[in-house]
Amino acid sequence: MKLFKHRIARLSIAALLTGLLGLSLSTPSLANESATANLDSINQRGTLRVGMSTFVPWAMRNKQGELIGFEIDVAKRLAADSGWKVEFVPTAWDGIIPALLAKKFDVIIGGMSVTPERSKSVLFTAPYSHSGVQVAASKTLAADFTSVEKFNSRRVKIAARRGAFTVQVARETFPKATILQFDDDAQAFQEVINGNAHAVIASSPKPEHETIKHSDKLFLPFSERLAKGNEAFAVRLGEEDKKAFFDTWIQARMADGWLQQRYEYWFSTLDWQDQIASGQ
């Protein structure tokens, strides 16, 4: 009975996508027919190439070296529903948009927040998740810092991941502070743990998780998040057909609760923590 219900669910998703995109499908697979020019290459290749960058819990390596995380689940499910295989292309965050424009992969699925500046270079889908930005501070250097004004000082150093939305939030919230940029979140947090920076700014739940792990070194100075992000897939400008296809999939997965369920698993629990190597 469960298998029958699963097949019916996939048929329903395929029917929804068929109606909205005008696809002429004869089977539940979403990619059996080539609907538009920009989808042709994916359909013919049979593989969706996904650009992503590793940062917990969006995407990370387990103890066997395999990619796991919220974005990995999303990309795998999208490919499976569409009748494609998936190929992940790990890319440094500050070079991920140029790599997309250079056609190194088909889409960015990497927790990328929608911003006006990025929208000049890429075409965003509808949001599929909504994260926030939070600060974790050093108990040694900022023990009495409990307000934005305390951190907004020329003597304050705030660490962040290079090229991330959090850098923009840091500059807008703490314009006087020195923003130190690192290639990944782990380096940024380590700078604070080592006592070389007053605070680190990152997407939730990283600050919350790290303050639990390093309760002797870090604390959360603010009870409210500094900003709320809208994360979306990114494709190249002009690829409206890809956007429409992905939008329809996002709508379907939002409607059946799957995206919310996976988000809650990765962001509201640490049930997955024993799968990953220490240091991530």
PDB file of C-alpha atoms in Angstrom:
ATOM      1  CA  MET A   1       0.000   0.000   0.000  1.00  0.00           C
ATOM      2  CA  LYS A   2       2.843   2.439   0.856  1.00  0.00           C
ATOM      3  CA  LEU A   3       4.503   1.709  -2.485  1.00  0.00           C
ATOM      4  CA  PHE A   4       1.209   2.313  -4.284  1.00  0.00           C
ATOM      5  CA  LYS A   5       0.719   5.654  -2.484  1.00  0.00           C
ATOM      6  CA  HIS A   6       4.302   6.669  -3.315  1.00  0.00           C
ATOM      7  CA  ARG A   7       3.696   5.973  -7.002  1.00  0.00           C
ATOM      8  CA  ILE A   8       0.445   7.917  -6.954  1.00  0.00           C
ATOM      9  CA  ALA A   9       2.244  10.878  -5.303  1.00  0.00           C
ATOM     10  CA  ARG A  10       4.904  10.909  -8.004  1.00  0.00           C
ATOM     11  CA  LEU A  11       2.261  10.725 -10.690  1.00  0.00           C
ATOM     12  CA  SER A  12       0.498  13.710  -9.125  1.00  0.00           C
ATOM     13  CA  ILE A  13       3.680  15.769  -9.043  1.00  0.00           C
ATOM     14  CA  ALA A  14       4.412  14.899 -12.650  1.00  0.00           C
ATOM     15  CA  ALA A  15       0.887  15.863 -13.669  1.00  0.00           C
ATOM     16  CA  LEU A  16       1.201  19.216 -11.927  1.00  0.00           C
ATOM     17  CA  LEU A  17       4.491  19.998 -13.650  1.00  0.00           C
ATOM     18  CA  THR A  18       3.095  18.865 -16.975  1.00  0.00           C
ATOM     19  CA  GLY A  19       0.152  21.216 -16.712  1.00  0.00           C
ATOM     20  CA  LEU A  20       2.139  24.244 -15.626  1.00  0.00           C
ATOM     21  CA  LEU A  21       5.031  23.876 -18.023  1.00  0.00           C
ATOM     22  CA  GLY A  22       3.140  22.504 -21.003  1.00  0.00           C
ATOM     23  CA  LEU A  23       5.202  19.334 -21.034  1.00  0.00           C
ATOM     24  CA  SER A  24       3.965  16.445 -23.086  1.00  0.00           C
ATOM     25  CA  LEU A  25       4.827  13.523 -20.833  1.00  0.00           C
ATOM     26  CA  SER A  26       3.676   9.988 -21.354  1.00  0.00           C
ATOM     27  CA  THR A  27       5.174   8.635 -18.071  1.00  0.00           C
ATOM     28  CA  PRO A  28       5.630   9.970 -14.530  1.00  0.00           C
ATOM     29  CA  SER A  29       9.213  11.043 -15.333  1.00  0.00           C
ATOM     30  CA  LEU A  30       9.428  14.821 -15.540  1.00  0.00           C
ATOM     31  CA  ALA A  31      12.297  14.787 -18.037  1.00  0.00           C
ATOM     32  CA  ASN A  32      11.154  12.230 -20.615  1.00  0.00           C
ATOM     33  CA  GLU A  33      10.355  14.958 -23.109  1.00  0.00           C
ATOM     34  CA  SER A  34      12.512  17.962 -23.912  1.00  0.00           C
ATOM     35  CA  ALA A  35      10.237  20.892 -23.208  1.00  0.00           C
ATOM     36  CA  THR A  36      12.419  23.897 -23.954  1.00  0.00           C
ATOM     37  CA  ALA A  37      15.808  24.880 -25.307  1.00  0.00           C
ATOM     38  CA  ASN A  38      17.467  25.449 -21.936  1.00  0.00           C
ATOM     39  CA  LEU A  39      16.256  22.113 -20.560  1.00  0.00           C
ATOM     40  CA  ASP A  40      17.390  20.175 -23.625  1.00  0.00           C
ATOM     41  CA  SER A  41      20.978  19.744 -22.491  1.00  0.00           C
ATOM     42  CA  ILE A  42      19.918  18.399 -19.092  1.00  0.00           C
ATOM     43  CA  ASN A  43      17.397  16.023 -20.633  1.00  0.00           C
ATOM     44  CA  GLN A  44      19.854  14.759 -23.232  1.00  0.00           C
ATOM     45  CA  ARG A  45      22.639  14.395 -20.670  1.00  0.00           C
ATOM     46  CA  GLY A  46      20.294  12.804 -18.158  1.00  0.00           C
ATOM     47  CA  THR A  47      22.216  14.465 -15.340  1.00  0.00           C
ATOM     48  CA  LEU A  48      21.558  17.655 -13.403  1.00  0.00           C
ATOM     49  CA  ARG A  49      24.836  19.392 -12.563  1.00  0.00           C
ATOM     50  CA  VAL A  50      24.511  21.282  -9.283  1.00  0.00           C
ATOM     51  CA  GLY A  51      26.911  23.955  -8.080  1.00  0.00           C
ATOM     52  CA  MET A  52      27.234  24.090  -4.295  1.00  0.00           C
ATOM     53  CA  SER A  53      29.597  25.019  -1.503  1.00  0.00           C
ATOM     54  CA  THR A  54      30.055  23.122   1.746  1.00  0.00           C
ATOM     55  CA  PHE A  55      28.786  24.698   4.942  1.00  0.00           C
ATOM     56  CA  VAL A  56      26.911  23.033   7.777  1.00  0.00           C
ATOM     57  CA  PRO A  57      24.123  21.955   7.687  1.00  0.00           C
ATOM     58  CA  TRP A  58      23.424  22.936   4.072  1.00  0.00           C
ATOM     59  CA  ALA A  59      26.082  20.671   2.590  1.00  0.00           C
ATOM     60  CA  MET A  60      28.921  18.775   4.261  1.00  0.00           C
ATOM     61  CA  ARG A  61      30.898  15.543   4.168  1.00  0.00           C
ATOM     62  CA  ASN A  62      30.028  12.538   6.306  1.00  0.00           C
ATOM     63  CA  LYS A  63      32.646  10.250   7.811  1.00  0.00           C
ATOM     64  CA  GLN A  64      32.779   8.288   4.548  1.00  0.00           C
ATOM     65  CA  GLY A  65      33.464  11.457   2.563  1.00  0.00           C
ATOM     66  CA  GLU A  66      29.998  11.560   0.984  1.00  0.00           C
ATOM     67  CA  LEU A  67      28.023  14.769   0.660  1.00  0.00           C
ATOM     68  CA  ILE A  68      25.037  15.113   2.998  1.00  0.00           C
ATOM     69  CA  GLY A  69      22.903  18.030   4.181  1.00  0.00           C
ATOM     70  CA  PHE A  70      19.775  19.978   3.423  1.00  0.00           C
ATOM     71  CA  GLU A  71      20.886  21.144  -0.037  1.00  0.00           C
ATOM     72  CA  ILE A  72      22.057  17.656  -0.917  1.00  0.00           C
ATOM     73  CA  ASP A  73      18.634  16.254  -0.023  1.00  0.00           C
ATOM     74  CA  VAL A  74      16.936  18.971  -2.089  1.00  0.00           C
ATOM     75  CA  ALA A  75      19.077  18.425  -5.184  1.00  0.00           C
ATOM     76  CA  LYS A  76      18.785  14.637  -5.006  1.00  0.00           C
ATOM     77  CA  ARG A  77      14.996  14.777  -4.648  1.00  0.00           C
ATOM     78  CA  LEU A  78      14.667  17.285  -7.500  1.00  0.00           C
ATOM     79  CA  ALA A  79      16.743  15.048  -9.771  1.00  0.00           C
ATOM     80  CA  ALA A  80      14.889  11.885  -8.745  1.00  0.00           C
ATOM     81  CA  ASP A  81      11.479  13.486  -9.339  1.00  0.00           C
ATOM     82  CA  SER A  82      12.687  14.694 -12.739  1.00  0.00           C
ATOM     83  CA  GLY A  83      14.124  11.396 -13.915  1.00  0.00           C
ATOM     84  CA  TRP A  84      17.702  12.699 -13.821  1.00  0.00           C
ATOM     85  CA  LYS A  85      20.887  11.673 -12.093  1.00  0.00           C
ATOM     86  CA  VAL A  86      22.636  14.381 -10.078  1.00  0.00           C
ATOM     87  CA  GLU A  87      26.251  15.532 -10.203  1.00  0.00           C
ATOM     88  CA  PHE A  88      27.521  17.864  -7.491  1.00  0.00           C
ATOM     89  CA  VAL A  89      30.181  20.420  -8.393  1.00  0.00           C
ATOM     90  CA  PRO A  90      31.750  21.743  -5.140  1.00  0.00           C
ATOM     91  CA  THR A  91      32.800  25.350  -5.730  1.00  0.00           C
ATOM     92  CA  ALA A  92      34.326  28.088  -3.589  1.00  0.00           C
ATOM     93  CA  TRP A  93      31.515  30.388  -2.496  1.00  0.00           C
ATOM     94  CA  ASP A  94      33.063  33.603  -3.799  1.00  0.00           C
ATOM     95  CA  GLY A  95      33.398  32.058  -7.263  1.00  0.00           C
ATOM     96  CA  ILE A  96      30.117  30.185  -7.493  1.00  0.00           C
ATOM     97  CA  ILE A  97      28.192  32.757  -9.574  1.00  0.00           C
ATOM     98  CA  PRO A  98      31.049  33.200 -12.094  1.00  0.00           C
ATOM     99  CA  ALA A  99      31.224  29.389 -12.365  1.00  0.00           C
ATOM    100  CA  LEU A 100      27.471  29.234 -13.106  1.00  0.00           C
ATOM    101  CA  LEU A 101      27.826  31.923 -15.786  1.00  0.00           C
ATOM    102  CA  ALA A 102      30.747  29.971 -17.266  1.00  0.00           C
ATOM    103  CA  LYS A 103      28.393  26.957 -17.542  1.00  0.00           C
ATOM    104  CA  LYS A 104      30.353  24.779 -15.144  1.00  0.00           C
ATOM    105  CA  PHE A 105      26.980  23.503 -13.923  1.00  0.00           C
ATOM    106  CA  ASP A 106      23.254  23.956 -14.574  1.00  0.00           C
ATOM    107  CA  VAL A 107      22.016  25.494 -11.334  1.00  0.00           C
ATOM    108  CA  ILE A 108      23.195  26.721  -7.956  1.00  0.00           C
ATOM    109  CA  ILE A 109      21.473  24.924  -5.091  1.00  0.00           C
ATOM    110  CA  GLY A 110      23.544  26.125  -2.186  1.00  0.00           C
ATOM    111  CA  GLY A 111      21.569  28.148   0.335  1.00  0.00           C
ATOM    112  CA  MET A 112      21.997  31.288  -1.739  1.00  0.00           C
ATOM    113  CA  SER A 113      19.953  34.225  -0.458  1.00  0.00           C
ATOM    114  CA  VAL A 114      18.155  36.417  -2.954  1.00  0.00           C
ATOM    115  CA  THR A 115      19.642  39.927  -3.076  1.00  0.00           C
ATOM    116  CA  PRO A 116      19.186  42.816  -5.535  1.00  0.00           C
ATOM    117  CA  GLU A 117      22.899  42.748  -6.358  1.00  0.00           C
ATOM    118  CA  ARG A 118      22.944  39.037  -7.163  1.00  0.00           C
ATOM    119  CA  SER A 119      19.771  39.414  -9.212  1.00  0.00           C
ATOM    120  CA  LYS A 120      21.759  41.524 -11.662  1.00  0.00           C
ATOM    121  CA  SER A 121      23.843  38.451 -12.522  1.00  0.00           C
ATOM    122  CA  VAL A 122      21.545  35.466 -12.043  1.00  0.00           C
ATOM    123  CA  LEU A 123      17.873  34.543 -12.277  1.00  0.00           C
ATOM    124  CA  PHE A 124      16.395  33.320  -8.986  1.00  0.00           C
ATOM    125  CA  THR A 125      13.572  30.836  -8.544  1.00  0.00           C
ATOM    126  CA  ALA A 126      10.870  31.158  -5.927  1.00  0.00           C
ATOM    127  CA  PRO A 127      12.333  30.754  -2.403  1.00  0.00           C
ATOM    128  CA  TYR A 128      12.438  27.198  -1.092  1.00  0.00           C
ATOM    129  CA  SER A 129      13.744  27.985   2.421  1.00  0.00           C
ATOM    130  CA  HIS A 130      13.981  30.923   4.803  1.00  0.00           C
ATOM    131  CA  SER A 131      16.982  31.076   7.088  1.00  0.00           C
ATOM    132  CA  GLY A 132      18.198  33.801   9.384  1.00  0.00           C
ATOM    133  CA  VAL A 133      21.458  35.518  10.242  1.00  0.00           C
ATOM    134  CA  GLN A 134      22.816  35.408  13.785  1.00  0.00           C
ATOM    135  CA  VAL A 135      25.944  36.436  15.688  1.00  0.00           C
ATOM    136  CA  ALA A 136      28.089  34.282  17.969  1.00  0.00           C
ATOM    137  CA  ALA A 137      30.447  36.303  20.166  1.00  0.00           C
ATOM    138  CA  SER A 138      33.628  35.647  22.105  1.00  0.00           C
ATOM    139  CA  LYS A 139      33.199  35.290  25.853  1.00  0.00           C
ATOM    140  CA  THR A 140      36.760  36.556  26.226  1.00  0.00           C
ATOM    141  CA  LEU A 141      36.610  39.668  24.032  1.00  0.00           C
ATOM    142  CA  ALA A 142      32.903  40.562  24.086  1.00  0.00           C
ATOM    143  CA  ALA A 143      31.470  39.207  27.311  1.00  0.00           C
ATOM    144  CA  ASP A 144      29.589  42.440  28.080  1.00  0.00           C
ATOM    145  CA  PHE A 145      28.447  43.106  24.481  1.00  0.00           C
ATOM    146  CA  THR A 146      24.663  42.773  24.397  1.00  0.00           C
ATOM    147  CA  SER A 147      23.688  45.492  21.923  1.00  0.00           C
ATOM    148  CA  VAL A 148      24.355  46.312  18.279  1.00  0.00           C
ATOM    149  CA  GLU A 149      26.035  49.553  19.385  1.00  0.00           C
ATOM    150  CA  LYS A 150      28.687  47.633  21.318  1.00  0.00           C
ATOM    151  CA  PHE A 151      29.733  45.704  18.205  1.00  0.00           C
ATOM    152  CA  ASN A 152      29.562  48.764  15.956  1.00  0.00           C
ATOM    153  CA  SER A 153      33.026  50.028  16.805  1.00  0.00           C
ATOM    154  CA  ARG A 154      36.281  50.446  14.900  1.00  0.00           C
ATOM    155  CA  ARG A 155      38.069  48.328  17.473  1.00  0.00           C
ATOM    156  CA  VAL A 156      35.708  45.377  16.900  1.00  0.00           C
ATOM    157  CA  LYS A 157      36.551  42.572  14.465  1.00  0.00           C
ATOM    158  CA  ILE A 158      33.754  40.447  13.037  1.00  0.00           C
ATOM    159  CA  ALA A 159      34.458  37.264  11.069  1.00  0.00           C
ATOM    160  CA  ALA A 160      32.308  36.077   8.153  1.00  0.00           C
ATOM    161  CA  ARG A 161      32.389  33.725   5.151  1.00  0.00           C
ATOM    162  CA  ARG A 162      33.705  35.434   2.044  1.00  0.00           C
ATOM    163  CA  GLY A 163      31.053  36.303  -0.542  1.00  0.00           C
ATOM    164  CA  ALA A 164      28.142  35.272   1.685  1.00  0.00           C
ATOM    165  CA  PHE A 165      24.978  37.278   2.342  1.00  0.00           C
ATOM    166  CA  THR A 166      26.183  37.592   5.936  1.00  0.00           C
ATOM    167  CA  VAL A 167      28.993  39.923   4.848  1.00  0.00           C
ATOM    168  CA  GLN A 168      26.388  42.376   3.531  1.00  0.00           C
ATOM    169  CA  VAL A 169      24.361  42.090   6.760  1.00  0.00           C
ATOM    170  CA  ALA A 170      27.522  42.675   8.829  1.00  0.00           C
ATOM    171  CA  ARG A 171      28.474  45.796   6.873  1.00  0.00           C
ATOM    172  CA  GLU A 172      24.961  47.223   7.126  1.00  0.00           C
ATOM    173  CA  THR A 173      24.527  46.400  10.831  1.00  0.00           C
ATOM    174  CA  PHE A 174      28.063  47.164  12.006  1.00  0.00           C
ATOM    175  CA  PRO A 175      29.421  49.758   9.529  1.00  0.00           C
ATOM    176  CA  LYS A 176      32.252  50.835  11.824  1.00  0.00           C
ATOM    177  CA  ALA A 177      33.520  47.339  12.604  1.00  0.00           C
ATOM    178  CA  THR A 178      36.282  45.554  10.694  1.00  0.00           C
ATOM    179  CA  ILE A 179      34.878  42.624   8.726  1.00  0.00           C
ATOM    180  CA  LEU A 180      37.326  39.718   8.404  1.00  0.00           C
ATOM    181  CA  GLN A 181      36.454  37.363   5.532  1.00  0.00           C
ATOM    182  CA  PHE A 182      37.325  33.667   5.313  1.00  0.00           C
ATOM    183  CA  ASP A 183      36.800  30.941   2.727  1.00  0.00           C
ATOM    184  CA  ASP A 184      34.362  28.982   4.879  1.00  0.00           C
ATOM    185  CA  ASP A 185      32.341  29.213   8.083  1.00  0.00           C
ATOM    186  CA  ALA A 186      34.652  26.861   9.982  1.00  0.00           C
ATOM    187  CA  GLN A 187      37.590  29.245   9.583  1.00  0.00           C
ATOM    188  CA  ALA A 188      35.466  32.230  10.586  1.00  0.00           C
ATOM    189  CA  PHE A 189      34.273  30.537  13.791  1.00  0.00           C
ATOM    190  CA  GLN A 190      37.774  29.320  14.619  1.00  0.00           C
ATOM    191  CA  GLU A 191      39.030  32.908  14.468  1.00  0.00           C
ATOM    192  CA  VAL A 192      36.618  33.826  17.270  1.00  0.00           C
ATOM    193  CA  ILE A 193      37.276  30.666  19.280  1.00  0.00           C
ATOM    194  CA  ASN A 194      41.005  31.448  19.077  1.00  0.00           C
ATOM    195  CA  GLY A 195      40.372  34.948  20.455  1.00  0.00           C
ATOM    196  CA  ASN A 196      41.373  36.797  17.282  1.00  0.00           C
ATOM    197  CA  ALA A 197      37.939  38.322  16.581  1.00  0.00           C
ATOM    198  CA  HIS A 198      35.116  39.609  18.755  1.00  0.00           C
ATOM    199  CA  ALA A 199      32.311  37.819  16.915  1.00  0.00           C
ATOM    200  CA  VAL A 200      31.312  35.792  13.882  1.00  0.00           C
ATOM    201  CA  ILE A 201      28.211  36.339  11.787  1.00  0.00           C
ATOM    202  CA  ALA A 202      26.674  33.391   9.935  1.00  0.00           C
ATOM    203  CA  SER A 203      23.422  31.875   8.763  1.00  0.00           C
ATOM    204  CA  SER A 204      21.425  30.016  11.394  1.00  0.00           C
ATOM    205  CA  PRO A 205      21.664  27.436  12.787  1.00  0.00           C
ATOM    206  CA  LYS A 206      25.473  27.553  12.655  1.00  0.00           C
ATOM    207  CA  PRO A 207      25.826  30.198  15.422  1.00  0.00           C
ATOM    208  CA  GLU A 208      23.320  28.395  17.642  1.00  0.00           C
ATOM    209  CA  HIS A 209      24.985  25.010  17.112  1.00  0.00           C
ATOM    210  CA  GLU A 210      28.508  26.340  17.653  1.00  0.00           C
ATOM    211  CA  THR A 211      27.631  28.097  20.914  1.00  0.00           C
ATOM    212  CA  ILE A 212      26.359  24.765  22.231  1.00  0.00           C
ATOM    213  CA  LYS A 213      29.533  22.951  21.171  1.00  0.00           C
ATOM    214  CA  HIS A 214      31.832  25.689  22.481  1.00  0.00           C
ATOM    215  CA  SER A 215      29.845  27.021  25.424  1.00  0.00           C
ATOM    216  CA  ASP A 216      33.076  27.932  27.215  1.00  0.00           C
ATOM    217  CA  LYS A 217      34.167  30.188  24.342  1.00  0.00           C
ATOM    218  CA  LEU A 218      31.036  31.494  22.592  1.00  0.00           C
ATOM    219  CA  PHE A 219      27.662  33.011  23.428  1.00  0.00           C
ATOM    220  CA  LEU A 220      24.693  34.516  21.572  1.00  0.00           C
ATOM    221  CA  PRO A 221      24.532  38.254  22.322  1.00  0.00           C
ATOM    222  CA  PHE A 222      21.160  38.778  20.607  1.00  0.00           C
ATOM    223  CA  SER A 223      17.904  36.924  21.184  1.00  0.00           C
ATOM    224  CA  GLU A 224      16.555  37.956  17.780  1.00  0.00           C
ATOM    225  CA  ARG A 225      18.156  37.178  14.424  1.00  0.00           C
ATOM    226  CA  LEU A 226      19.645  40.123  12.558  1.00  0.00           C
ATOM    227  CA  ALA A 227      18.035  39.304   9.228  1.00  0.00           C
ATOM    228  CA  LYS A 228      15.790  36.784   7.520  1.00  0.00           C
ATOM    229  CA  GLY A 229      16.915  35.363   4.211  1.00  0.00           C
ATOM    230  CA  ASN A 230      15.031  33.950   1.249  1.00  0.00           C
ATOM    231  CA  GLU A 231      17.067  31.146  -0.294  1.00  0.00           C
ATOM    232  CA  ALA A 232      16.444  30.201  -3.906  1.00  0.00           C
ATOM    233  CA  PHE A 233      17.960  28.239  -6.783  1.00  0.00           C
ATOM    234  CA  ALA A 234      19.960  30.368  -9.220  1.00  0.00           C
ATOM    235  CA  VAL A 235      20.163  29.881 -12.996  1.00  0.00           C
ATOM    236  CA  ARG A 236      21.587  32.063 -15.746  1.00  0.00           C
ATOM    237  CA  LEU A 237      19.742  35.194 -16.850  1.00  0.00           C
ATOM    238  CA  GLY A 238      17.265  34.447 -19.624  1.00  0.00           C
ATOM    239  CA  GLU A 239      16.704  30.838 -18.586  1.00  0.00           C
ATOM    240  CA  GLU A 240      13.039  31.439 -17.820  1.00  0.00           C
ATOM    241  CA  ASP A 241      12.116  27.881 -18.750  1.00  0.00           C
ATOM    242  CA  LYS A 242      14.467  26.441 -16.137  1.00  0.00           C
ATOM    243  CA  LYS A 243      13.117  28.860 -13.558  1.00  0.00           C
ATOM    244  CA  ALA A 244       9.533  27.837 -14.365  1.00  0.00           C
ATOM    245  CA  PHE A 245      10.410  24.143 -14.136  1.00  0.00           C
ATOM    246  CA  PHE A 246      12.171  24.548 -10.788  1.00  0.00           C
ATOM    247  CA  ASP A 247       9.455  26.897  -9.459  1.00  0.00           C
ATOM    248  CA  THR A 248       6.838  24.247 -10.141  1.00  0.00           C
ATOM    249  CA  TRP A 249       8.868  21.589  -8.348  1.00  0.00           C
ATOM    250  CA  ILE A 250       9.376  23.910  -5.354  1.00  0.00           C
ATOM    251  CA  GLN A 251       5.638  24.633  -5.256  1.00  0.00           C
ATOM    252  CA  ALA A 252       4.846  20.915  -5.240  1.00  0.00           C
ATOM    253  CA  ARG A 253       7.371  20.072  -2.527  1.00  0.00           C
ATOM    254  CA  MET A 254       6.174  23.000  -0.406  1.00  0.00           C
ATOM    255  CA  ALA A 255       2.580  21.836  -0.780  1.00  0.00           C
ATOM    256  CA  ASP A 256       3.262  18.277   0.364  1.00  0.00           C
ATOM    257  CA  GLY A 257       5.434  19.424   3.277  1.00  0.00           C
ATOM    258  CA  TRP A 258       8.605  17.646   2.163  1.00  0.00           C
ATOM    259  CA  LEU A 259      10.810  20.766   2.050  1.00  0.00           C
ATOM    260  CA  GLN A 260       9.680  21.853   5.513  1.00  0.00           C
ATOM    261  CA  GLN A 261      10.250  18.378   6.915  1.00  0.00           C
ATOM    262  CA  ARG A 262      13.810  18.205   5.592  1.00  0.00           C
ATOM    263  CA  TYR A 263      14.537  21.767   6.749  1.00  0.00           C
ATOM    264  CA  GLU A 264      13.359  20.955  10.264  1.00  0.00           C
ATOM    265  CA  TYR A 265      15.550  17.835  10.366  1.00  0.00           C
ATOM    266  CA  TRP A 266      18.734  19.659   9.376  1.00  0.00           C
ATOM    267  CA  PHE A 267      18.127  22.989  11.146  1.00  0.00           C
ATOM    268  CA  SER A 268      16.078  22.202  14.240  1.00  0.00           C
ATOM    269  CA  THR A 269      17.806  19.012  15.376  1.00  0.00           C
ATOM    270  CA  LEU A 270      21.309  17.625  15.714  1.00  0.00           C
ATOM    271  CA  ASP A 271      20.183  14.071  14.946  1.00  0.00           C
ATOM    272  CA  TRP A 272      22.586  14.037  12.004  1.00  0.00           C
ATOM    273  CA  GLN A 273      25.653  15.194  13.943  1.00  0.00           C
ATOM    274  CA  ASP A 274      27.156  11.751  14.505  1.00  0.00           C
ATOM    275  CA  GLN A 275      27.314  11.244  10.728  1.00  0.00           C
ATOM    276  CA  ILE A 276      29.925  13.940  10.176  1.00  0.00           C
ATOM    277  CA  ALA A 277      33.585  14.131  11.080  1.00  0.00           C
ATOM    278  CA  SER A 278      34.575  16.469  13.894  1.00  0.00           C
ATOM    279  CA  GLY A 279      35.760  19.899  12.825  1.00  0.00           C
ATOM    280  CA  GLN A 280      32.926  20.608  10.390  1.00  0.00           C
TER     281      GLN A 280
END
